[in-house]
Amino acid sequence: MRAPWGTTPVVILGLAALYFLAGKLGLLLAFVHASATAVWPPTGIALAAFLLLGYRVWPGIFLGAFLVNFTTAGSVATTIGIATGNTLEGLAGAYLVNRFAHGAQAFDRPQDVFKFAVLAALASTTVSPFFGVTILALGGYADWAEYGRIWLTWWLGDAGGALIVAPVLLLWGQDPRVRWTLAQVKEVVLLLVVLLLVGLAVFGGVLPITIETYPLGFLCIPVLVWTAFRFGPRETATAMLLLSGIAIWGTLSGFGPFARETQNVSLLLLQSFMGVIAVMTLALAAGVSERRRAEQARVYLAAIVDFSEDAIIGKTLEGIVVSWNRGAERIFGYAAEEVLGRPITMLIPANRLDEEPTIIARIRGGERIEHFETVRRRKDGREVGVSLTISPIKNETGKIIGISKIARDITERQRAKAERERLLSELVDALTQVKTLHGLLPICASCKKIRTDEGYWESIETYIQQHSEASFTHGICPVCMEKLYGRKQPSEN
């Protein structure tokens, strides 16, 4: 995830200033050559900047690298060459991490932590020493006979910056908010105290003189493991950075298990140790965090399953029930302890037992069955209509290891359907009883009687009453009134 900041001149200049200050601080420990040090934080700064802000901030890295080296040793030409190498190193590391290790989220999973270590700390960090040492040697500012020593020191310093500095910047840059409880705050204080005591005990020379040179570096591991298990990658990376600072100070003072005859050799040994410990503890922290997230997701999904109105049942490929939610208890009447470990056929009526082998065979073939309507038996012996959705359960390799069955109670739906069908049937029957007149009616031209289908002649009134729902009222029309009575029907006012 990239930060929301743009690549404004302020960001570029700020990044260059940070790189310059960190570079000058690192070059205070340059013992084998003025431009090569076993402690080089700018590599971590450049890598984190490219991963968080994008590749467009390269001018800030180049400018910072140029200023650091221009004020150290060499000419303008060698300085440009070294700055180019430093910039390309960061770009290469960021590209590889983005491409193969999920970018800034590289510390979310253990496998990505190891990819980050290989790609960003071991592989891409060969770019800068190759450019830098070669250009210095060609320009006459480094002895070819010392090429190997300078190159190793340069590379190990860059690798240390990628492993110890970059994770802190990446993790805090993505999530700067602190959401600790009061108990966690107290634990953090205790953790810092223990970390300080362990660091001083191993690297600070506070132990008796007789055991100062004993290999006690392993004492650092428990406190880092504690951080990894109780907090996460962000806090673990921070603890690693603090411990690294104490270790560098103590080792340069001649204390600790890595103090040797020269300070450069001492720092090389220390950086190797700290790099290995950083990779292992960050991978552990990532694994713990990943498992914690998976557990939270599992609990969330379990709650969804448990409180579903539908019956959600898990069973083996042999048909043995292995999970039973509250919906299943409500629909079938069995408590979980009554069905777990028992065959699913206990729910199937005798006349439908042939359904289960067919279902299992289809699931073994990887098929998914949807909306299969059938009948199952409750604990009280009553049958209940259900609609089944049946799916295979697969492991991480894709192998089918079980069956998931969702059963929805459709009793009410079936009852409503039957009621609808009953009403429809009654309506059809009623319509068939409705008397209607249709077709050609033979009628006498003289007496106006109608011939029935049976061949009888009936009056119009009788025929209409028999073949329709109509009824008659009798009156007299105006024409007949005048014809029969010699007067017209009075008009209505």
Coordinates of C-alpha atoms in Angstrom, one line a residue:
M1 CA 0.0 0.0 0.0
R2 CA 1.5 3.3 -1.0
A3 CA 1.3 6.3 1.2
P4 CA -1.1 9.1 0.0
W5 CA 1.6 11.7 -0.2
G6 CA 2.5 13.0 -3.7
T7 CA 6.0 13.3 -5.1
T8 CA 6.2 17.1 -4.4
P9 CA 9.5 18.9 -4.1
V10 CA 9.1 19.0 -0.4
V11 CA 8.9 15.2 -0.3
I12 CA 11.9 14.8 -2.6
L13 CA 14.0 17.2 -0.6
G14 CA 12.9 15.7 2.7
L15 CA 13.8 12.3 1.5
A16 CA 17.2 13.5 0.2
A17 CA 17.9 15.2 3.6
L18 CA 17.0 12.0 5.5
Y19 CA 19.1 9.9 3.2
F20 CA 22.0 12.3 3.6
L21 CA 21.9 12.4 7.4
A22 CA 21.6 8.6 7.7
G23 CA 24.4 8.2 5.2
K24 CA 26.7 10.5 7.2
L25 CA 25.9 8.6 10.3
G26 CA 26.7 5.3 8.7
L27 CA 30.0 6.5 7.3
L28 CA 31.2 7.3 10.8
L29 CA 31.7 3.6 10.9
A30 CA 33.6 3.3 7.7
F31 CA 36.9 1.5 8.6
V32 CA 37.9 -0.3 5.5
H33 CA 37.3 2.6 3.1
A34 CA 35.9 6.1 3.4
S35 CA 32.9 5.1 1.2
A36 CA 32.3 1.6 2.6
T37 CA 30.7 0.8 5.9
A38 CA 29.1 -2.3 7.5
V39 CA 26.3 -0.1 8.9
W40 CA 24.3 1.6 6.1
P41 CA 20.8 2.7 7.0
P42 CA 20.1 4.6 3.7
T43 CA 19.5 1.3 1.9
G44 CA 16.6 0.6 4.2
I45 CA 15.3 4.2 3.7
A46 CA 15.5 4.0 -0.1
L47 CA 13.8 0.6 -0.2
A48 CA 11.0 1.7 2.1
A49 CA 10.6 5.0 0.1
F50 CA 10.2 3.2 -3.2
L51 CA 7.7 0.6 -1.7
L52 CA 5.6 3.2 0.1
L53 CA 5.8 6.2 -2.2
G54 CA 6.5 4.6 -5.6
Y55 CA 9.4 4.7 -8.0
R56 CA 8.8 8.4 -8.8
V57 CA 10.7 9.5 -5.7
W58 CA 14.0 8.3 -7.1
P59 CA 15.3 11.9 -7.5
G60 CA 15.3 12.2 -3.7
I61 CA 17.3 9.1 -3.3
F62 CA 19.8 10.0 -6.0
L63 CA 20.2 13.5 -4.6
G64 CA 20.8 12.3 -1.1
A65 CA 23.3 9.6 -2.3
F66 CA 25.1 12.2 -4.4
L67 CA 25.5 14.6 -1.5
V68 CA 26.7 11.9 0.9
N69 CA 29.4 10.6 -1.5
F70 CA 30.4 14.0 -2.9
T71 CA 31.2 15.2 0.7
T72 CA 33.1 12.0 1.5
A73 CA 35.6 10.9 -1.2
G74 CA 36.1 10.7 -4.9
S75 CA 35.3 13.0 -7.8
V76 CA 32.1 14.2 -9.4
A77 CA 32.2 11.4 -11.8
T78 CA 32.7 8.7 -9.2
T79 CA 30.0 10.3 -7.0
I80 CA 27.5 10.2 -9.9
G81 CA 28.4 6.6 -10.4
I82 CA 28.0 5.6 -6.8
A83 CA 24.7 7.6 -6.5
T84 CA 23.4 5.8 -9.6
G85 CA 24.3 2.5 -8.0
N86 CA 22.5 3.4 -4.8
T87 CA 19.4 4.5 -6.6
L88 CA 19.3 1.5 -8.9
E89 CA 19.8 -0.8 -5.9
G90 CA 16.7 0.6 -4.2
L91 CA 14.7 0.5 -7.4
A92 CA 15.7 -3.1 -8.1
G93 CA 14.9 -4.2 -4.6
A94 CA 11.5 -2.5 -4.6
Y95 CA 10.6 -4.0 -8.0
L96 CA 11.5 -7.5 -7.0
V97 CA 9.6 -7.2 -3.7
N98 CA 6.6 -5.8 -5.5
R99 CA 6.7 -8.5 -8.1
F100 CA 7.3 -11.5 -6.0
A101 CA 6.7 -10.7 -2.3
H102 CA 3.5 -8.6 -2.2
G103 CA 5.3 -5.3 -2.0
A104 CA 4.9 -3.4 1.3
Q105 CA 2.8 -6.3 2.6
A106 CA 5.8 -8.5 2.5
F107 CA 5.7 -8.9 6.3
D108 CA 2.2 -10.3 6.4
R109 CA 3.2 -13.9 5.6
P110 CA 6.4 -15.9 6.6
Q111 CA 7.0 -16.9 3.0
D112 CA 7.0 -13.3 1.9
V113 CA 9.5 -12.4 4.6
F114 CA 11.9 -14.9 3.3
K115 CA 11.4 -13.7 -0.2
F116 CA 12.0 -10.1 1.0
A117 CA 15.3 -11.3 2.6
V118 CA 16.5 -13.0 -0.5
L119 CA 15.4 -10.4 -3.1
A120 CA 15.8 -7.1 -1.2
A121 CA 18.6 -7.9 1.2
L122 CA 20.8 -10.5 -0.6
A123 CA 20.2 -10.0 -4.4
S124 CA 19.5 -6.4 -5.1
T125 CA 22.1 -5.2 -2.6
T126 CA 24.8 -6.5 -4.9
V127 CA 24.1 -3.6 -7.3
S128 CA 25.4 -0.7 -5.2
P129 CA 28.8 -2.3 -4.2
F130 CA 29.4 -3.4 -7.8
F131 CA 28.9 0.1 -9.1
G132 CA 30.6 1.8 -6.2
V133 CA 33.7 -0.3 -5.6
T134 CA 34.3 -0.7 -9.3
I135 CA 34.0 3.0 -10.1
L136 CA 36.2 3.9 -7.1
A137 CA 38.9 1.4 -8.2
L138 CA 38.7 2.6 -11.8
G139 CA 39.1 6.2 -10.6
G140 CA 42.0 5.4 -8.5
Y141 CA 40.2 6.0 -5.2
A142 CA 40.3 2.4 -4.1
D143 CA 43.0 -0.3 -4.3
W144 CA 42.1 -3.2 -6.5
A145 CA 43.8 -5.5 -4.0
E146 CA 41.2 -4.4 -1.4
Y147 CA 38.3 -4.8 -3.8
G148 CA 37.0 -8.0 -2.1
R149 CA 37.1 -6.6 1.4
I150 CA 35.5 -3.3 0.4
W151 CA 32.9 -5.0 -1.6
L152 CA 31.9 -7.4 1.2
T153 CA 31.7 -4.6 3.7
W154 CA 29.7 -2.5 1.4
W155 CA 27.3 -5.3 0.5
L156 CA 26.8 -6.5 4.1
G157 CA 26.1 -2.9 5.3
D158 CA 23.4 -2.5 2.6
A159 CA 21.9 -5.9 3.4
G160 CA 21.8 -4.9 7.1
G161 CA 20.0 -1.7 6.2
A162 CA 17.4 -3.6 4.1
L163 CA 16.8 -6.2 6.9
I164 CA 16.8 -4.0 10.0
V165 CA 15.8 -0.5 8.9
A166 CA 13.4 -1.1 6.0
P167 CA 10.9 -3.2 7.9
V168 CA 10.5 -0.6 10.7
L169 CA 9.8 2.2 8.1
L170 CA 7.5 0.0 6.0
L171 CA 5.4 -1.3 8.9
W172 CA 5.1 2.0 10.8
G173 CA 4.6 3.8 7.5
Q174 CA 1.6 1.7 6.7
D175 CA 0.1 1.6 10.2
P176 CA 1.3 4.4 12.4
R177 CA -1.5 4.2 14.9
V178 CA -1.0 2.5 18.2
R179 CA -4.0 0.6 19.5
W180 CA -2.6 -1.0 22.6
T181 CA -4.7 -1.7 25.7
L182 CA -3.5 -0.6 29.1
A183 CA -2.3 -4.1 29.8
Q184 CA -0.4 -4.1 26.5
V185 CA 1.2 -0.7 27.3
K186 CA 2.5 -2.2 30.6
E187 CA 3.8 -5.2 28.8
V188 CA 5.5 -2.9 26.2
V189 CA 7.3 -1.1 29.1
L190 CA 8.3 -4.4 30.6
L191 CA 9.5 -5.6 27.2
L192 CA 11.6 -2.5 26.7
V193 CA 13.2 -2.9 30.1
V194 CA 14.0 -6.6 29.5
L195 CA 15.3 -5.7 26.0
L196 CA 17.6 -3.0 27.4
L197 CA 18.9 -5.4 30.2
V198 CA 19.5 -8.2 27.7
G199 CA 21.3 -5.9 25.3
L200 CA 23.5 -4.5 28.0
A201 CA 24.2 -7.9 29.4
V202 CA 25.2 -9.3 26.0
F203 CA 26.8 -6.3 24.3
G204 CA 27.3 -3.7 27.0
G205 CA 30.0 -5.1 29.1
V206 CA 28.0 -5.1 32.3
L207 CA 28.7 -8.8 33.1
P208 CA 31.9 -9.8 35.0
I209 CA 35.1 -9.6 33.0
T210 CA 35.5 -13.4 33.0
I211 CA 32.5 -14.0 30.7
E212 CA 32.5 -10.9 28.6
T213 CA 33.6 -12.8 25.5
Y214 CA 31.4 -15.8 25.9
P215 CA 29.0 -16.4 23.0
L216 CA 25.9 -15.1 24.7
G217 CA 24.2 -13.7 21.6
F218 CA 21.5 -16.4 21.9
L219 CA 20.1 -14.5 24.9
C220 CA 18.7 -11.9 22.5
I221 CA 16.4 -14.5 20.9
P222 CA 13.8 -15.0 23.8
V223 CA 12.9 -11.3 24.1
L224 CA 12.5 -11.1 20.3
V225 CA 10.3 -14.2 20.3
W226 CA 8.3 -12.7 23.1
T227 CA 7.7 -9.6 21.0
A228 CA 6.8 -11.7 18.0
F229 CA 4.2 -13.8 19.8
R230 CA 2.7 -11.0 21.9
F231 CA 2.6 -8.2 19.4
G232 CA 3.4 -8.4 15.7
P233 CA 5.9 -7.7 12.9
R234 CA 5.8 -3.9 13.5
E235 CA 6.8 -4.2 17.2
T236 CA 9.3 -7.0 16.4
A237 CA 11.0 -4.9 13.8
T238 CA 11.2 -2.0 16.2
A239 CA 12.7 -4.2 18.9
M240 CA 15.2 -5.5 16.4
L241 CA 16.3 -2.0 15.5
L242 CA 16.7 -1.0 19.1
L243 CA 18.7 -4.1 19.9
S244 CA 20.8 -3.5 16.8
G245 CA 21.7 0.0 18.1
I246 CA 22.7 -1.4 21.5
A247 CA 24.7 -4.2 19.8
I248 CA 26.6 -1.8 17.5
W249 CA 27.5 0.5 20.4
G250 CA 28.7 -2.3 22.6
T251 CA 30.6 -4.1 19.9
L252 CA 32.5 -0.9 18.9
S253 CA 33.3 -0.4 22.6
G254 CA 35.0 -3.8 22.6
F255 CA 32.3 -5.8 24.4
G256 CA 30.1 -8.7 23.4
P257 CA 30.5 -12.0 21.6
F258 CA 31.5 -10.4 18.3
A259 CA 34.3 -8.1 19.4
R260 CA 37.4 -8.9 17.4
E261 CA 40.8 -7.4 16.8
T262 CA 39.5 -4.9 14.2
Q263 CA 36.2 -2.9 14.4
N264 CA 35.3 -3.7 10.8
V265 CA 35.5 -7.4 11.3
S266 CA 33.5 -7.0 14.5
L267 CA 30.8 -5.1 12.7
L268 CA 30.7 -7.7 9.9
L269 CA 30.2 -10.5 12.3
L270 CA 27.6 -8.5 14.3
Q271 CA 25.7 -7.5 11.1
S272 CA 25.6 -11.2 9.9
F273 CA 24.2 -12.3 13.3
M274 CA 21.6 -9.5 13.4
G275 CA 20.5 -10.1 9.9
V276 CA 19.9 -13.8 10.5
I277 CA 18.0 -13.0 13.7
A278 CA 16.0 -10.3 12.0
V279 CA 14.8 -12.7 9.2
M280 CA 13.9 -15.5 11.7
T281 CA 12.0 -13.3 14.2
L282 CA 10.2 -11.3 11.5
A283 CA 9.1 -14.6 9.8
L284 CA 7.9 -15.8 13.2
A285 CA 6.0 -12.6 13.9
A286 CA 4.4 -12.8 10.4
G287 CA 3.4 -16.4 11.0
V288 CA 1.9 -15.6 14.4
S289 CA 0.0 -12.6 12.9
E290 CA -1.2 -14.7 10.0
R291 CA -2.5 -17.3 12.3
R292 CA -4.1 -14.7 14.5
R293 CA -5.9 -13.3 11.5
A294 CA -7.0 -16.7 10.4
E295 CA -8.3 -17.5 13.8
Q296 CA -10.3 -14.3 13.9
A297 CA -11.7 -15.1 10.4
R298 CA -12.5 -18.6 11.6
V299 CA -14.3 -17.3 14.7
Y300 CA -16.3 -14.8 12.5
L301 CA -17.3 -17.5 10.0
A302 CA -18.1 -19.9 12.8
A303 CA -20.5 -17.3 14.3
I304 CA -22.1 -16.9 10.9
V305 CA -22.5 -20.6 10.5
D306 CA -23.7 -21.1 14.1
F307 CA -26.4 -18.5 14.0
S308 CA -27.6 -19.3 10.5
E309 CA -31.3 -20.2 10.2
D310 CA -30.4 -23.0 7.8
A311 CA -28.9 -26.3 8.9
I312 CA -25.2 -26.3 8.0
I313 CA -23.7 -29.8 8.4
G314 CA -20.2 -31.0 7.8
K315 CA -19.6 -34.7 7.2
T316 CA -16.9 -37.0 6.0
L317 CA -16.8 -38.7 2.6
E318 CA -18.1 -41.7 4.4
G319 CA -21.2 -39.8 5.6
I320 CA -20.2 -39.3 9.2
V321 CA -21.3 -36.0 10.8
V322 CA -18.4 -33.9 12.0
S323 CA -20.1 -30.5 12.5
W324 CA -23.6 -29.4 13.4
N325 CA -24.9 -25.8 13.8
R326 CA -27.9 -24.4 15.7
G327 CA -29.9 -24.3 12.6
A328 CA -29.6 -28.0 12.2
E329 CA -30.6 -28.4 15.8
R330 CA -33.7 -26.3 15.2
I331 CA -34.7 -28.1 12.0
F332 CA -34.0 -31.7 13.0
G333 CA -34.4 -31.5 16.8
Y334 CA -31.0 -33.2 17.6
A335 CA -28.4 -31.5 19.8
A336 CA -24.8 -31.5 18.4
E337 CA -23.7 -34.2 20.9
E338 CA -26.4 -36.5 19.7
V339 CA -25.3 -36.6 16.1
L340 CA -21.6 -35.8 16.0
G341 CA -19.7 -39.0 15.0
R342 CA -22.9 -40.7 13.8
P343 CA -23.9 -41.4 10.1
I344 CA -26.0 -38.8 8.3
T345 CA -28.4 -41.6 7.3
M346 CA -30.1 -41.2 10.8
L347 CA -31.9 -38.3 9.3
I348 CA -33.0 -40.0 6.1
P349 CA -36.3 -41.9 5.8
A350 CA -36.1 -45.5 4.8
N351 CA -37.7 -44.9 1.5
R352 CA -35.0 -42.4 0.6
L353 CA -31.8 -44.1 1.7
D354 CA -30.8 -44.6 -1.9
E355 CA -30.3 -40.8 -2.2
E356 CA -27.2 -40.7 0.0
P357 CA -24.8 -43.0 -2.0
T358 CA -25.7 -41.1 -5.2
I359 CA -25.0 -37.7 -3.5
I360 CA -21.6 -38.9 -2.1
A361 CA -20.6 -40.3 -5.5
R362 CA -21.4 -37.0 -7.2
I363 CA -19.5 -35.0 -4.6
R364 CA -16.5 -37.3 -4.9
G365 CA -16.5 -36.4 -8.6
G366 CA -16.2 -32.7 -7.6
E367 CA -19.8 -31.8 -8.5
R368 CA -21.8 -29.3 -6.5
I369 CA -25.5 -30.1 -6.0
E370 CA -27.9 -27.2 -5.6
H371 CA -31.6 -26.9 -4.6
F372 CA -32.2 -30.7 -4.3
E373 CA -35.6 -31.0 -2.7
T374 CA -36.2 -34.0 -0.6
V375 CA -37.6 -35.2 2.8
R376 CA -35.7 -35.8 6.0
R377 CA -36.7 -37.1 9.4
R378 CA -36.7 -35.2 12.6
K379 CA -35.8 -36.6 16.1
D380 CA -39.5 -36.9 16.9
G381 CA -40.1 -39.0 13.8
R382 CA -41.9 -36.3 11.8
E383 CA -40.8 -35.8 8.3
V384 CA -39.7 -32.3 7.1
G385 CA -39.3 -31.1 3.6
V386 CA -35.8 -29.6 2.9
S387 CA -33.9 -28.1 0.0
L388 CA -30.3 -29.2 0.0
T389 CA -27.2 -27.5 -1.3
I390 CA -24.3 -29.9 -1.1
S391 CA -20.6 -28.9 -1.9
P392 CA -17.3 -30.7 -1.6
I393 CA -14.8 -29.5 1.1
K394 CA -11.3 -29.2 -0.3
N395 CA -7.9 -28.8 1.4
E396 CA -5.2 -26.5 0.3
T397 CA -4.0 -28.9 -2.4
G398 CA -7.5 -29.2 -3.9
K399 CA -8.2 -32.7 -2.6
I400 CA -11.7 -33.4 -1.5
I401 CA -11.7 -34.2 2.2
G402 CA -15.3 -33.8 3.2
I403 CA -18.8 -32.6 2.4
S404 CA -20.7 -29.5 3.3
K405 CA -24.5 -29.7 3.4
I406 CA -26.9 -26.8 3.8
A407 CA -30.5 -27.8 4.5
R408 CA -33.2 -25.2 4.3
D409 CA -36.6 -26.1 5.8
I410 CA -39.2 -25.7 3.0
T411 CA -42.2 -27.1 4.9
E412 CA -43.9 -23.8 5.0
R413 CA -43.1 -23.2 1.3
Q414 CA -44.5 -26.6 0.4
R415 CA -47.6 -26.0 2.5
A416 CA -48.2 -22.6 0.8
K417 CA -47.6 -24.2 -2.6
A418 CA -50.1 -26.9 -1.8
E419 CA -52.6 -24.3 -0.7
R420 CA -52.1 -22.4 -3.9
E421 CA -52.6 -25.5 -6.0
R422 CA -55.8 -26.3 -4.1
L423 CA -57.2 -22.8 -4.7
L424 CA -56.2 -23.0 -8.3
S425 CA -57.9 -26.4 -8.7
E426 CA -61.1 -25.1 -7.1
L427 CA -61.0 -22.1 -9.4
V428 CA -60.7 -24.3 -12.4
D429 CA -63.6 -26.5 -11.2
A430 CA -65.7 -23.4 -10.7
L431 CA -65.0 -22.1 -14.2
T432 CA -66.1 -25.4 -15.7
Q433 CA -69.4 -25.0 -13.9
V434 CA -70.0 -21.6 -15.4
K435 CA -72.8 -21.8 -18.1
T436 CA -72.1 -20.0 -21.2
L437 CA -73.7 -19.7 -24.7
H438 CA -71.5 -20.2 -27.7
G439 CA -71.6 -21.5 -31.2
L440 CA -74.4 -21.5 -33.8
L441 CA -78.0 -21.7 -32.3
P442 CA -80.7 -23.1 -34.5
I443 CA -83.9 -21.0 -34.0
C444 CA -87.3 -21.3 -35.6
A445 CA -88.1 -18.3 -37.9
S446 CA -91.8 -18.4 -36.9
C447 CA -92.2 -19.4 -33.3
K448 CA -88.7 -18.4 -32.3
K449 CA -88.0 -21.7 -30.4
I450 CA -84.5 -23.0 -30.2
R451 CA -83.5 -26.6 -30.9
T452 CA -81.4 -28.2 -28.2
D453 CA -78.4 -30.5 -28.7
E454 CA -80.8 -33.4 -28.0
G455 CA -83.1 -32.3 -30.8
Y456 CA -85.9 -30.8 -28.7
W457 CA -87.4 -27.4 -29.4
E458 CA -87.6 -25.1 -26.4
S459 CA -88.6 -21.5 -25.8
I460 CA -85.9 -19.0 -25.8
E461 CA -86.4 -18.3 -22.1
T462 CA -86.1 -21.9 -21.1
Y463 CA -83.0 -22.5 -23.2
I464 CA -81.2 -19.4 -22.0
Q465 CA -82.0 -20.2 -18.3
Q466 CA -80.6 -23.7 -18.8
H467 CA -77.4 -22.6 -20.6
S468 CA -76.4 -19.4 -18.7
E469 CA -76.6 -17.7 -15.4
A470 CA -79.1 -15.2 -16.7
S471 CA -82.6 -14.8 -15.4
F472 CA -85.7 -12.9 -16.8
T473 CA -88.1 -10.2 -15.8
H474 CA -91.1 -9.5 -18.0
G475 CA -92.4 -6.2 -19.3
I476 CA -93.7 -4.8 -22.6
C477 CA -92.0 -2.8 -25.3
P478 CA -93.5 0.5 -26.7
V479 CA -94.3 -1.1 -30.1
C480 CA -96.2 -4.0 -28.6
M481 CA -97.9 -1.6 -26.2
E482 CA -99.3 0.4 -29.1
K483 CA -100.1 -2.7 -31.1
L484 CA -102.0 -4.4 -28.3
Y485 CA -103.6 -1.6 -26.5
G486 CA -103.7 1.2 -29.0
R487 CA -101.7 3.6 -26.9
K488 CA -98.2 4.5 -26.5
Q489 CA -96.2 3.9 -23.3
P490 CA -96.0 7.2 -21.4
S491 CA -92.6 8.8 -21.6
E492 CA -90.5 9.1 -18.5
N493 CA -89.8 12.7 -17.3

